[in-house]
Amino acid sequence: MDQPHALLVASPGLGHLIPILELGNRLSSVLSVHVTILAVTCGSSSPVETEAISLAAERTACEIMELPSVDVDNLVEPGATVITKIVVKMRAMKPTVRDAVKSMKRKPTVMIVDFFGTELMSVASDLDLTAKYVYVTSHSWFLAVLVYLPILDKIVEGEYVKIKEPLKIPGCKPVGPKELMEMMLDRSDQRYKECVRVALEIPMSNGVLVNTWEELQGNTLDALREDRELSRVMKVPVYPIGPIVRTKRLVEKPNSIFEWLDKQRERSVMYVCLGSSGTLLFEQTMKLARGLELSGKRFVWVLRKPASYLGVSSSDDEQVSTSLPEGFLDRTRDVGLVVTQWAPQVKILSHGSIGGFLSHCGWSSVLESLTKGVPIMVWTGPAEQWMNATLLTEEIGVAVRTSELPSERIIGREEVASLVRKIVAEADEKGKKIRAKAEKVRVSSERAWTQNGSSHRSLFEWENDVALYRDLLVYIPTIFPSNQGPLTLASPPAKPWHRHPLFARFS
Ligand SMILES: O=c1ccn([C@@H]2O[C@H](COP(=O)(O)OP(=O)(O)O[C@H]3O[C@H](CO)[C@@H](O)[C@H](O)[C@H]3O)[C@@H](O)[C@H]2O)c(=O)[nH]1
C-alpha cells in the first residue's frame, strides 16, 4: 500500500509556523511519510515567515506552499484581538485550502492542523481524507485547560478573572486568576467564543499531537488519558511527541554575536529575547537595561522596535538605542551585546557560554532552552505565557520569575539584577538547584527522542493508528457491501479491528 501523505496546515505567526515546519520535518525524516505543508502567513508584512519557510525548504524533503494571504480586516470588528484575527483568517482560508488539496497530484491521506485551524478539518471530511489530527504547539496543561473550557463555560458564572479560588481542571494543576489564558480574560469577546468552539472541535479529530514529552508532564498526560472526567471530554488519543524544536543550521553565516560569545566564559552569559513580537514599554526597557547593568553579568540582548504579532517589524538601530539609558551602550561595551536584528536563537542557546535565558516563555522558546539545559528567567507576556511560567517554576523547577506580571507592573532594576544573578551566578543555592534541574531536563528531552524513547514510540503509535484508520476504510466496504466506497481491500487490516486499542477506547 502507498506511503501515507500528510497534509499539515500552519496558522499565521512564527509561534505556529515554526512548530508545524519542524513537525513536517520529523514526520518525513523519522517515519518517511510524504509531507505537504500549507503555510497561512501574515502575508508580505512578515519577511521573517518567508525566510523560515525557505530555510525549512532547504533542509527537508517536505513540499511547502505559502498560501496567498487573505485580508480579514473587513471580516472582524475594529480593534479585534490578534487571536480573533488568526481564527477568522483560518476560516477564510477554507476554499483556498480545499482548492490547493484538489489540485495536488498525490492526494493527502491524513490532515494535521494547529489549534487555530480546527475549522479546516471539515475540508478533510469533504475530500475523504482518512483521518484528521490537531497539533498542539504548546504543552499538555494548556491542552487540558483548553478542552475543559466548554465545561468551565457551563459551570462558572461571571468572568474568570474575578474568581477567588483557582479553577479546578480534573487531574491537573488548578488554574489561578493570573494563569488564565489570554482568550479567557473577557467572556464577551469574540476570541473567547472562538476558543470555546476550538475546544469543542478538538475532540472531533482522530487525535491530538502535543509538543511535550511523558517524562516532563506525565501526570497531566495521564489525566488527559485516564481521569474519568477529563478523558471524557478529551475523547481522542493524545500523542506526546515533543520536544520538537528547530535544530541549528549546519552552516551559519559568520556572525559577530558568535565571535563575541566565543570569548566568554562557560555558562556566564544571559540571553535576553522576548520572542518574535515581544517588545517592552519605554520605561520597562530602561529598567531592564539598568537591571542587567546592575547584575554585573554578561548579556546578549535582542532588542527590536515594537512590532505587532501579525507583522514582525524590521529593526532600526538608531531608534532602538534611543530607548536605552544614556551611555548604556558605552558602559556595557565589554560585558554586553545589544542585537537589533532577528537573532539566530537556537544557535545562541546552543553556545556553551550561555548560562540563562530571559524569555517571554512562548513554548518554542521554552523548548529551545530546555533542550539545551539553559535555565530560564521568566518575563511573560500574554497568550498562555503565565501558565508556562508556573509550569516552569513550580512544576518543573527550571526557572525563576518576576514577582508580578510585567504587563501589570514595571519590574524594577533591583529585581531584574537579583533574578539574573540567581540564574547565572555560580554561588547561589537556589540557582544551583535550578541549573542542575535544567541539565536533568535536557537529558530527559534527549532520551525522549532516542530509539524507543517515549516520544519516538508515541510517533510510531500515531503512525500505526493512522494506518488502522486507512485499513478500516478499506475493510468496512467488504463487511458492509451496501456501503461500498471507492476503495477496495488491497491488504488485510493490520489487526482484527474489534481488538484494536482504538476500538477498545470506544467500546
Ligand atoms: O530574534 C528572534 C526571535 C525569535 N526567534 C524564534 O521565534 C520563535 C518564537 O516562538 P515562541 O517562543 O513560541 O514565541 P511566539 O512566537 O510569541 O509564540 C506564540 O505561540 C506559542 C506556541 O503556541 C505560544 O506558546 C506563545 O505564547 C505565543 O505567543 C522561536 O522559535 C525563536 O527561536 C528567533 O529565532 N529569533
Coordinates of C-alpha atoms and ligand atoms in Angstrom, one line a residue:
M1 CA 0.0 0.0 0.0
D2 CA 1.2 3.6 -0.7
Q3 CA 3.1 5.6 1.9
P4 CA 0.8 8.0 3.8
H5 CA 0.7 11.5 2.6
A6 CA 0.3 14.0 5.4
L7 CA -1.1 17.5 4.8
L8 CA 0.0 20.0 7.5
V9 CA -1.6 23.4 7.7
A10 CA 0.1 26.2 9.7
S11 CA -1.7 29.3 11.0
P12 CA -0.1 32.7 10.8
G13 CA 2.7 33.8 13.2
L14 CA 6.1 32.2 13.8
G15 CA 4.9 30.6 17.1
H16 CA 2.7 28.3 14.9
L17 CA 4.6 28.2 11.6
I18 CA 8.0 27.1 13.1
P19 CA 6.5 24.1 15.1
I20 CA 4.5 22.9 12.0
L21 CA 7.6 23.1 9.8
E22 CA 9.5 21.2 12.4
L23 CA 6.7 18.6 12.8
G24 CA 6.7 18.1 9.0
N25 CA 10.5 17.6 9.0
R26 CA 10.1 15.0 11.8
L27 CA 7.3 13.1 10.0
S28 CA 9.3 12.9 6.8
S29 CA 12.7 12.1 8.4
V30 CA 11.6 9.6 11.1
L31 CA 8.5 8.0 9.5
S32 CA 9.4 8.6 5.9
V33 CA 5.9 10.0 5.4
H34 CA 5.4 12.1 2.4
V35 CA 4.6 15.6 3.7
T36 CA 3.0 18.7 2.2
I37 CA 2.8 21.9 4.3
L38 CA 0.4 24.7 3.6
A39 CA 1.5 27.8 5.3
V40 CA -1.1 30.5 6.0
T41 CA 1.2 33.5 6.8
C42 CA 0.7 37.1 7.7
G43 CA 1.5 38.0 4.1
S44 CA 4.1 40.3 2.7
S45 CA 4.3 42.1 6.1
S46 CA 6.3 39.3 7.5
P47 CA 9.6 38.6 5.7
V48 CA 10.7 36.5 8.7
E49 CA 8.0 34.0 8.0
T50 CA 9.1 33.8 4.3
E51 CA 12.6 33.2 5.4
A52 CA 11.6 30.5 7.9
I53 CA 9.8 28.7 5.0
S54 CA 12.7 28.9 2.6
L55 CA 15.2 27.8 5.3
A56 CA 12.9 24.8 6.1
A57 CA 12.6 24.0 2.4
E58 CA 16.4 23.8 2.1
R59 CA 16.8 21.1 4.6
T60 CA 13.6 18.9 4.4
A61 CA 12.0 16.6 1.9
C62 CA 8.6 18.3 2.7
E63 CA 6.8 20.2 0.0
I64 CA 6.0 23.6 1.4
M65 CA 3.5 26.0 -0.1
E66 CA 2.9 29.6 1.2
L67 CA -0.8 30.2 0.5
P68 CA -1.8 33.6 -0.8
S69 CA -2.8 35.8 2.1
V70 CA -6.4 36.8 2.7
D71 CA -7.2 40.3 4.1
V72 CA -9.6 39.9 7.0
D73 CA -9.8 43.5 8.2
N74 CA -13.4 43.7 6.8
L75 CA -14.4 40.5 8.4
V76 CA -13.6 41.5 12.0
E77 CA -14.7 44.2 14.3
P78 CA -12.4 47.2 14.6
G79 CA -10.0 46.6 17.4
A80 CA -10.3 42.8 17.1
T81 CA -7.6 40.9 19.0
V82 CA -4.7 39.0 17.3
I83 CA -6.3 35.7 18.3
T84 CA -9.6 36.7 16.7
K85 CA -7.8 37.8 13.5
I86 CA -5.9 34.5 13.3
V87 CA -9.0 32.3 13.6
V88 CA -11.0 34.4 11.2
K89 CA -8.2 34.3 8.7
M90 CA -8.0 30.5 9.0
R91 CA -11.8 30.3 8.4
A92 CA -11.5 32.5 5.4
M93 CA -8.7 30.2 4.0
K94 CA -11.1 27.2 3.8
P95 CA -11.8 27.5 0.0
T96 CA -8.1 28.1 -0.7
V97 CA -7.0 25.1 1.3
R98 CA -9.7 23.0 -0.4
D99 CA -8.6 24.1 -3.9
A100 CA -4.9 23.5 -3.0
V101 CA -5.7 19.9 -2.0
K102 CA -7.8 19.2 -5.0
S103 CA -5.0 20.4 -7.3
M104 CA -2.5 18.0 -5.7
K105 CA -1.4 15.2 -8.0
R106 CA -0.9 12.9 -5.0
K107 CA -3.9 13.1 -2.7
P108 CA -3.1 13.6 1.0
T109 CA -4.4 10.8 3.3
V110 CA -4.2 12.5 6.6
M111 CA -4.5 16.1 7.7
I112 CA -2.8 17.9 10.7
V113 CA -3.9 21.4 11.7
D114 CA -2.7 23.5 14.6
F115 CA -5.3 24.5 17.2
F116 CA -6.2 27.7 15.4
G117 CA -7.0 25.7 12.3
T118 CA -9.5 23.2 13.7
E119 CA -12.3 24.6 11.4
L120 CA -10.2 23.4 8.4
M121 CA -10.8 19.8 9.5
S122 CA -14.1 19.9 7.6
V123 CA -12.0 20.1 4.4
A124 CA -10.5 16.7 5.3
S125 CA -14.0 15.2 5.7
D126 CA -15.2 16.8 2.4
L127 CA -12.3 15.4 0.5
D128 CA -12.4 11.9 2.0
L129 CA -9.0 12.1 3.8
T130 CA -8.6 9.1 6.1
A131 CA -8.0 11.0 9.3
K132 CA -7.5 14.4 10.8
Y133 CA -5.4 15.4 13.8
V134 CA -4.7 18.6 15.8
Y135 CA -1.2 19.6 16.7
V136 CA -1.0 21.5 19.9
T137 CA 2.2 23.5 19.7
S138 CA 2.1 24.3 23.4
H139 CA 2.1 21.8 26.4
S140 CA -0.4 19.3 27.8
W141 CA -1.6 21.5 30.7
F142 CA -2.6 24.1 28.1
L143 CA -4.4 21.3 26.2
A144 CA -6.2 20.1 29.3
V145 CA -7.5 23.6 30.1
L146 CA -8.5 24.2 26.5
V147 CA -10.5 21.0 26.1
Y148 CA -12.1 21.6 29.5
L149 CA -13.1 25.1 28.6
P150 CA -16.6 24.2 27.4
I151 CA -17.3 22.7 30.8
L152 CA -16.0 25.7 32.7
D153 CA -18.1 27.8 30.3
K154 CA -21.2 26.0 31.7
I155 CA -20.4 25.8 35.4
V156 CA -18.6 29.1 36.1
E157 CA -20.7 32.2 36.4
G158 CA -19.3 35.6 35.6
E159 CA -15.8 36.5 34.4
Y160 CA -12.9 34.0 35.2
V161 CA -10.7 37.0 36.1
K162 CA -13.0 37.6 39.1
I163 CA -12.7 34.1 40.5
K164 CA -11.4 33.8 44.1
E165 CA -10.5 30.1 44.0
P166 CA -8.3 28.7 41.2
L167 CA -10.3 26.8 38.6
K168 CA -10.3 23.1 39.0
I169 CA -9.2 21.1 36.0
P170 CA -9.7 17.3 36.7
G171 CA -6.5 15.5 37.4
C172 CA -4.4 18.6 36.7
K173 CA -2.9 21.6 38.4
P174 CA -5.7 24.2 39.0
V175 CA -5.5 27.4 37.1
G176 CA -5.3 30.6 39.2
P177 CA -6.6 34.0 38.0
K178 CA -3.1 35.0 36.8
E179 CA -2.6 31.9 34.8
L180 CA -5.8 32.4 32.7
M181 CA -5.0 32.1 29.1
E182 CA -5.4 35.4 27.2
M183 CA -8.6 34.2 25.5
M184 CA -10.2 33.6 28.8
L185 CA -9.9 37.2 30.1
D186 CA -13.1 38.5 28.7
R187 CA -16.0 36.1 28.1
S188 CA -17.9 38.6 25.9
D189 CA -15.0 38.9 23.5
Q190 CA -15.1 37.1 20.1
R191 CA -11.7 35.4 20.8
Y192 CA -13.3 33.6 23.9
K193 CA -16.2 32.3 21.8
E194 CA -13.8 31.2 19.1
C195 CA -11.7 29.3 21.7
V196 CA -14.8 27.5 23.1
R197 CA -15.5 26.4 19.6
V198 CA -11.9 25.3 19.0
A199 CA -12.2 23.3 22.3
L200 CA -15.3 21.6 21.1
E201 CA -13.8 20.8 17.7
I202 CA -10.6 19.2 19.1
P203 CA -12.3 16.0 20.3
M204 CA -13.9 15.7 16.8
S205 CA -10.4 15.0 15.4
N206 CA -8.9 11.5 15.4
G207 CA -6.3 12.5 17.9
V208 CA -4.0 15.2 19.2
L209 CA -0.3 15.5 18.9
V210 CA 1.2 17.7 21.6
N211 CA 4.7 19.2 21.8
T212 CA 5.7 17.8 25.2
W213 CA 7.0 14.5 26.5
E214 CA 6.0 11.9 29.0
E215 CA 8.9 12.5 31.4
L216 CA 8.2 16.2 31.5
Q217 CA 4.4 16.2 32.0
G218 CA 3.5 12.6 32.8
N219 CA 0.7 13.5 35.4
T220 CA -1.1 15.8 33.1
L221 CA -0.9 13.4 30.2
D222 CA -2.2 10.6 32.4
A223 CA -5.1 12.8 33.4
L224 CA -6.0 13.5 29.8
R225 CA -6.0 9.8 29.1
E226 CA -7.3 8.3 32.3
D227 CA -9.1 10.8 34.5
R228 CA -12.7 9.9 34.4
E229 CA -14.0 13.4 33.8
L230 CA -11.1 14.9 31.7
S231 CA -10.8 11.8 29.4
R232 CA -14.5 12.0 28.7
V233 CA -14.1 15.5 27.3
M234 CA -10.7 14.7 25.6
K235 CA -12.3 11.6 23.9
V236 CA -9.5 11.0 21.4
P237 CA -5.9 9.7 21.8
V238 CA -3.2 12.1 22.9
Y239 CA 0.3 11.6 21.4
P240 CA 3.1 13.5 23.3
I241 CA 5.8 13.8 20.6
G242 CA 8.0 16.6 21.9
P243 CA 10.3 18.2 22.2
I244 CA 10.1 19.2 18.5
V245 CA 12.3 22.2 18.0
R246 CA 14.4 23.7 15.3
T247 CA 18.0 22.5 15.1
K248 CA 20.7 25.0 14.3
R249 CA 21.8 25.2 10.7
L250 CA 24.8 23.2 9.7
V251 CA 26.4 26.2 8.0
E252 CA 25.6 29.5 9.6
K253 CA 26.7 32.8 8.1
P254 CA 29.6 34.3 10.0
N255 CA 28.2 36.4 12.8
S256 CA 29.7 38.9 15.2
I257 CA 27.5 37.5 18.0
F258 CA 29.4 34.3 18.0
E259 CA 32.8 35.9 17.8
W260 CA 31.8 37.7 21.0
L261 CA 30.3 34.6 22.7
D262 CA 33.4 32.6 21.8
K263 CA 35.4 34.9 24.1
Q264 CA 33.1 34.5 27.1
R265 CA 33.4 32.0 30.0
E266 CA 31.2 28.9 30.0
R267 CA 27.7 29.4 31.2
S268 CA 28.4 33.1 32.0
V269 CA 26.1 35.0 29.6
M270 CA 22.4 35.8 30.0
Y271 CA 20.5 35.7 26.7
V272 CA 17.6 38.1 26.6
C273 CA 14.9 37.8 23.9
L274 CA 11.1 38.3 24.1
G275 CA 10.1 36.2 21.2
S276 CA 9.1 37.0 17.6
S277 CA 7.0 40.1 18.5
G278 CA 7.6 40.8 22.2
T279 CA 8.7 44.3 23.0
L280 CA 8.6 46.4 26.1
L281 CA 7.3 49.8 27.2
F282 CA 9.9 52.5 27.1
E283 CA 10.0 52.7 30.9
Q284 CA 10.4 49.0 31.3
T285 CA 13.2 48.8 28.7
M286 CA 15.1 51.4 30.8
K287 CA 14.6 49.4 34.0
L288 CA 15.6 46.1 32.3
A289 CA 18.7 47.8 30.9
R290 CA 19.7 49.2 34.4
G291 CA 18.9 45.8 36.0
L292 CA 21.2 44.0 33.5
E293 CA 23.9 46.5 34.2
L294 CA 23.4 46.3 38.0
S295 CA 23.6 42.5 37.9
G296 CA 27.2 42.7 36.7
K297 CA 26.6 39.7 34.5
R298 CA 27.3 39.4 30.8
F299 CA 24.4 39.5 28.3
V300 CA 23.2 39.3 24.7
W301 CA 20.0 41.3 24.4
V302 CA 17.8 41.0 21.3
L303 CA 16.1 44.4 21.3
R304 CA 13.9 45.3 18.4
K305 CA 11.5 48.2 18.0
P306 CA 7.8 47.5 18.6
A307 CA 6.0 45.1 16.3
S308 CA 2.6 43.6 16.0
Y309 CA 2.3 39.8 16.2
L310 CA 0.9 39.6 12.7
G311 CA 3.8 41.6 11.2
V312 CA 7.2 41.4 12.6
S313 CA 8.8 44.7 12.0
S314 CA 12.3 45.3 10.8
S315 CA 14.9 46.7 13.1
D316 CA 16.1 50.2 13.4
D317 CA 19.3 50.5 15.3
E318 CA 19.0 54.2 16.0
Q319 CA 15.5 54.1 17.3
V320 CA 16.4 51.1 19.5
S321 CA 19.4 52.8 21.0
T322 CA 17.4 55.9 22.0
S323 CA 15.2 53.7 24.1
L324 CA 18.2 52.7 26.3
P325 CA 19.6 54.7 29.3
E326 CA 22.1 57.4 28.3
G327 CA 25.6 55.9 28.0
F328 CA 24.3 52.3 28.5
L329 CA 25.9 51.0 25.3
D330 CA 29.3 52.6 26.1
R331 CA 29.3 51.5 29.7
T332 CA 28.4 47.9 28.9
R333 CA 30.6 47.6 25.8
D334 CA 32.8 45.0 27.4
V335 CA 30.1 43.0 29.1
G336 CA 27.1 43.0 26.8
L337 CA 25.9 42.9 23.2
V338 CA 22.6 44.5 22.0
V339 CA 21.3 42.8 18.9
T340 CA 18.7 44.8 16.9
Q341 CA 18.2 42.1 14.2
W342 CA 16.3 38.8 14.1
A343 CA 18.7 36.6 16.1
P344 CA 19.8 33.1 15.4
Q345 CA 18.2 32.0 18.7
V346 CA 18.7 28.2 18.5
K347 CA 22.4 28.7 17.7
I348 CA 22.8 31.2 20.5
L349 CA 21.1 28.9 23.1
S350 CA 23.4 26.1 21.9
H351 CA 26.5 28.1 22.7
G352 CA 28.4 26.9 25.7
S353 CA 28.8 30.5 27.1
I354 CA 25.0 30.9 27.6
G355 CA 24.1 30.4 31.2
G356 CA 20.5 31.7 31.3
F357 CA 17.6 32.9 29.1
L358 CA 15.4 35.8 30.0
S359 CA 12.4 34.8 28.0
H360 CA 8.7 35.7 27.3
C361 CA 8.1 31.9 27.5
G362 CA 6.5 31.3 24.2
W363 CA 6.5 27.5 24.1
S364 CA 9.0 27.2 21.2
S365 CA 11.5 29.4 23.1
V366 CA 10.9 27.4 26.3
L367 CA 11.6 24.1 24.5
E368 CA 14.7 25.5 22.7
S369 CA 16.0 26.5 26.1
L370 CA 15.1 23.2 27.9
T371 CA 16.7 21.1 25.2
K372 CA 20.0 23.0 25.7
G373 CA 19.9 22.7 29.5
V374 CA 19.6 26.5 29.8
P375 CA 17.6 27.7 32.9
I376 CA 15.0 30.5 32.3
M377 CA 14.2 33.8 33.8
V378 CA 10.6 34.2 33.1
W379 CA 9.3 37.5 31.7
T380 CA 5.9 36.6 30.4
G381 CA 3.6 38.3 28.0
P382 CA 0.1 37.4 27.0
A383 CA -1.3 34.1 25.4
E384 CA -0.7 31.2 27.8
Q385 CA 2.7 32.5 28.9
W386 CA 2.0 33.0 32.6
M387 CA 0.8 29.3 32.7
N388 CA 4.1 28.4 31.1
A389 CA 5.8 30.4 33.8
T390 CA 4.0 28.5 36.6
L391 CA 4.8 25.2 34.9
L392 CA 8.5 26.1 34.6
T393 CA 8.9 27.5 38.1
E394 CA 6.5 25.4 40.3
E395 CA 6.3 22.0 38.5
I396 CA 9.5 21.6 36.5
G397 CA 11.8 23.7 38.6
V398 CA 14.0 25.2 35.9
A399 CA 13.1 28.9 36.2
V400 CA 12.7 31.9 38.3
R401 CA 10.1 34.5 37.7
T402 CA 9.2 38.1 38.3
S403 CA 7.0 38.8 41.4
E404 CA 4.3 40.3 39.2
L405 CA 3.2 40.1 35.6
P406 CA 5.4 42.5 33.7
S407 CA 2.3 43.7 31.9
E408 CA 0.8 44.7 35.2
R409 CA 3.7 46.4 37.0
I410 CA 7.0 47.8 35.8
I411 CA 9.7 45.5 37.2
G412 CA 12.4 47.4 38.9
R413 CA 16.2 47.2 38.3
E414 CA 17.0 45.5 41.7
E415 CA 14.5 42.7 41.0
V416 CA 15.9 42.2 37.5
A417 CA 19.5 42.1 38.8
S418 CA 18.7 39.7 41.6
L419 CA 16.9 37.3 39.2
V420 CA 19.7 37.4 36.6
R421 CA 22.3 36.6 39.3
K422 CA 20.1 33.7 40.6
I423 CA 20.2 32.2 37.1
V424 CA 23.8 32.7 36.0
A425 CA 25.8 33.3 39.2
E426 CA 27.7 30.3 40.5
A427 CA 27.4 30.7 44.2
D428 CA 23.6 31.0 44.8
E429 CA 22.0 27.8 46.2
K430 CA 18.6 28.2 44.5
G431 CA 20.3 29.0 41.3
K432 CA 22.5 25.9 41.6
K433 CA 19.4 23.7 42.1
I434 CA 17.7 25.2 39.1
R435 CA 20.7 24.8 36.9
A436 CA 21.0 21.1 38.0
K437 CA 17.3 20.6 37.2
A438 CA 17.8 22.2 33.8
E439 CA 20.5 19.8 33.0
K440 CA 18.3 16.8 34.0
V441 CA 15.5 18.1 31.8
R442 CA 18.0 18.4 28.9
V443 CA 19.0 14.8 29.3
S444 CA 15.4 13.6 29.5
S445 CA 14.5 15.7 26.4
E446 CA 17.2 13.9 24.5
R447 CA 16.1 10.5 25.8
A448 CA 12.5 11.0 24.7
W449 CA 13.8 11.1 21.1
T450 CA 16.3 8.3 21.2
Q451 CA 15.3 5.0 19.5
N452 CA 12.4 3.7 21.6
G453 CA 12.3 6.8 23.8
S454 CA 8.8 7.9 24.8
S455 CA 8.2 10.5 22.1
H456 CA 9.7 8.3 19.4
R457 CA 7.4 5.5 20.4
S458 CA 4.4 7.8 20.6
L459 CA 5.0 9.0 17.0
F460 CA 5.1 5.4 15.8
E461 CA 1.9 4.7 17.7
W462 CA 0.3 7.6 15.9
E463 CA 1.5 6.2 12.5
N464 CA 0.0 2.8 13.4
D465 CA -3.3 4.4 14.3
V466 CA -3.3 6.3 11.0
A467 CA -2.7 3.0 9.3
L468 CA -5.6 1.4 11.2
Y469 CA -8.0 4.1 10.0
R470 CA -6.8 3.6 6.5
D471 CA -7.2 -0.2 6.8
L472 CA -10.7 0.3 8.1
L473 CA -11.7 2.5 5.2
V474 CA -10.6 -0.4 3.0
Y475 CA -12.2 -3.1 5.2
I476 CA -15.6 -1.7 6.0
P477 CA -16.9 -1.8 2.5
T478 CA -16.1 -5.5 2.4
I479 CA -18.0 -6.3 5.6
F480 CA -20.9 -3.9 4.7
P481 CA -21.2 -4.4 0.9
S482 CA -24.1 -2.0 0.6
N483 CA -21.8 0.7 2.0
Q484 CA -19.2 0.3 -0.8
G485 CA -16.8 3.2 -1.1
P486 CA -14.2 3.9 -3.7
L487 CA -11.6 1.7 -2.0
T488 CA -11.1 -2.0 -2.3
L489 CA -9.4 -4.5 0.0
A490 CA -5.8 -4.3 -1.0
S491 CA -4.3 -6.0 2.0
P492 CA -5.9 -7.3 5.2
P493 CA -6.2 -4.9 8.1
A494 CA -3.1 -4.8 10.4
K495 CA -5.1 -6.2 13.4
P496 CA -8.6 -7.7 13.9
W497 CA -10.4 -4.3 14.1
H498 CA -12.5 -5.1 17.2
R499 CA -9.4 -6.0 19.2
H500 CA -7.5 -2.9 18.3
P501 CA -6.9 -0.3 21.1
L502 CA -8.6 2.4 19.1
F503 CA -11.8 0.4 19.3
A504 CA -11.3 -0.6 22.9
R505 CA -11.4 3.1 23.6
F506 CA -14.9 3.4 22.1
S507 CA -16.4 0.2 23.5
Ligands
LIG1 O1 15.1 37.1 17.3 C1 14.5 36.1 17.3 C2 13.2 35.9 18.0 C3 12.6 34.7 17.9 N1 13.1 33.7 17.3 C4 12.4 32.4 17.2 O2 11.0 32.6 17.1 C5 10.2 31.6 17.7 C6 9.3 32.2 18.7 O3 8.3 31.3 19.1 P1 7.7 31.3 20.6 O4 8.8 31.3 21.6 O5 6.7 30.1 20.7 O6 7.0 32.7 20.7 P2 5.8 33.4 20.0 O7 6.0 33.5 18.5 O8 5.5 34.6 20.7 O9 4.6 32.2 20.2 C7 3.2 32.2 20.2 O10 2.9 30.8 20.0 C8 3.4 29.9 21.0 C9 3.1 28.5 20.6 O11 1.8 28.2 20.5 C10 2.8 30.3 22.4 O12 3.4 29.5 23.4 C11 3.2 31.7 22.7 O13 2.6 32.1 23.9 C12 2.6 32.6 21.5 O14 3.0 34.0 21.8 C13 11.2 30.7 18.4 O15 11.4 29.5 17.6 C14 12.5 31.5 18.4 O16 13.7 30.8 18.3 C15 14.3 33.8 16.6 O17 14.8 32.8 16.1 N2 15.0 35.0 16.7

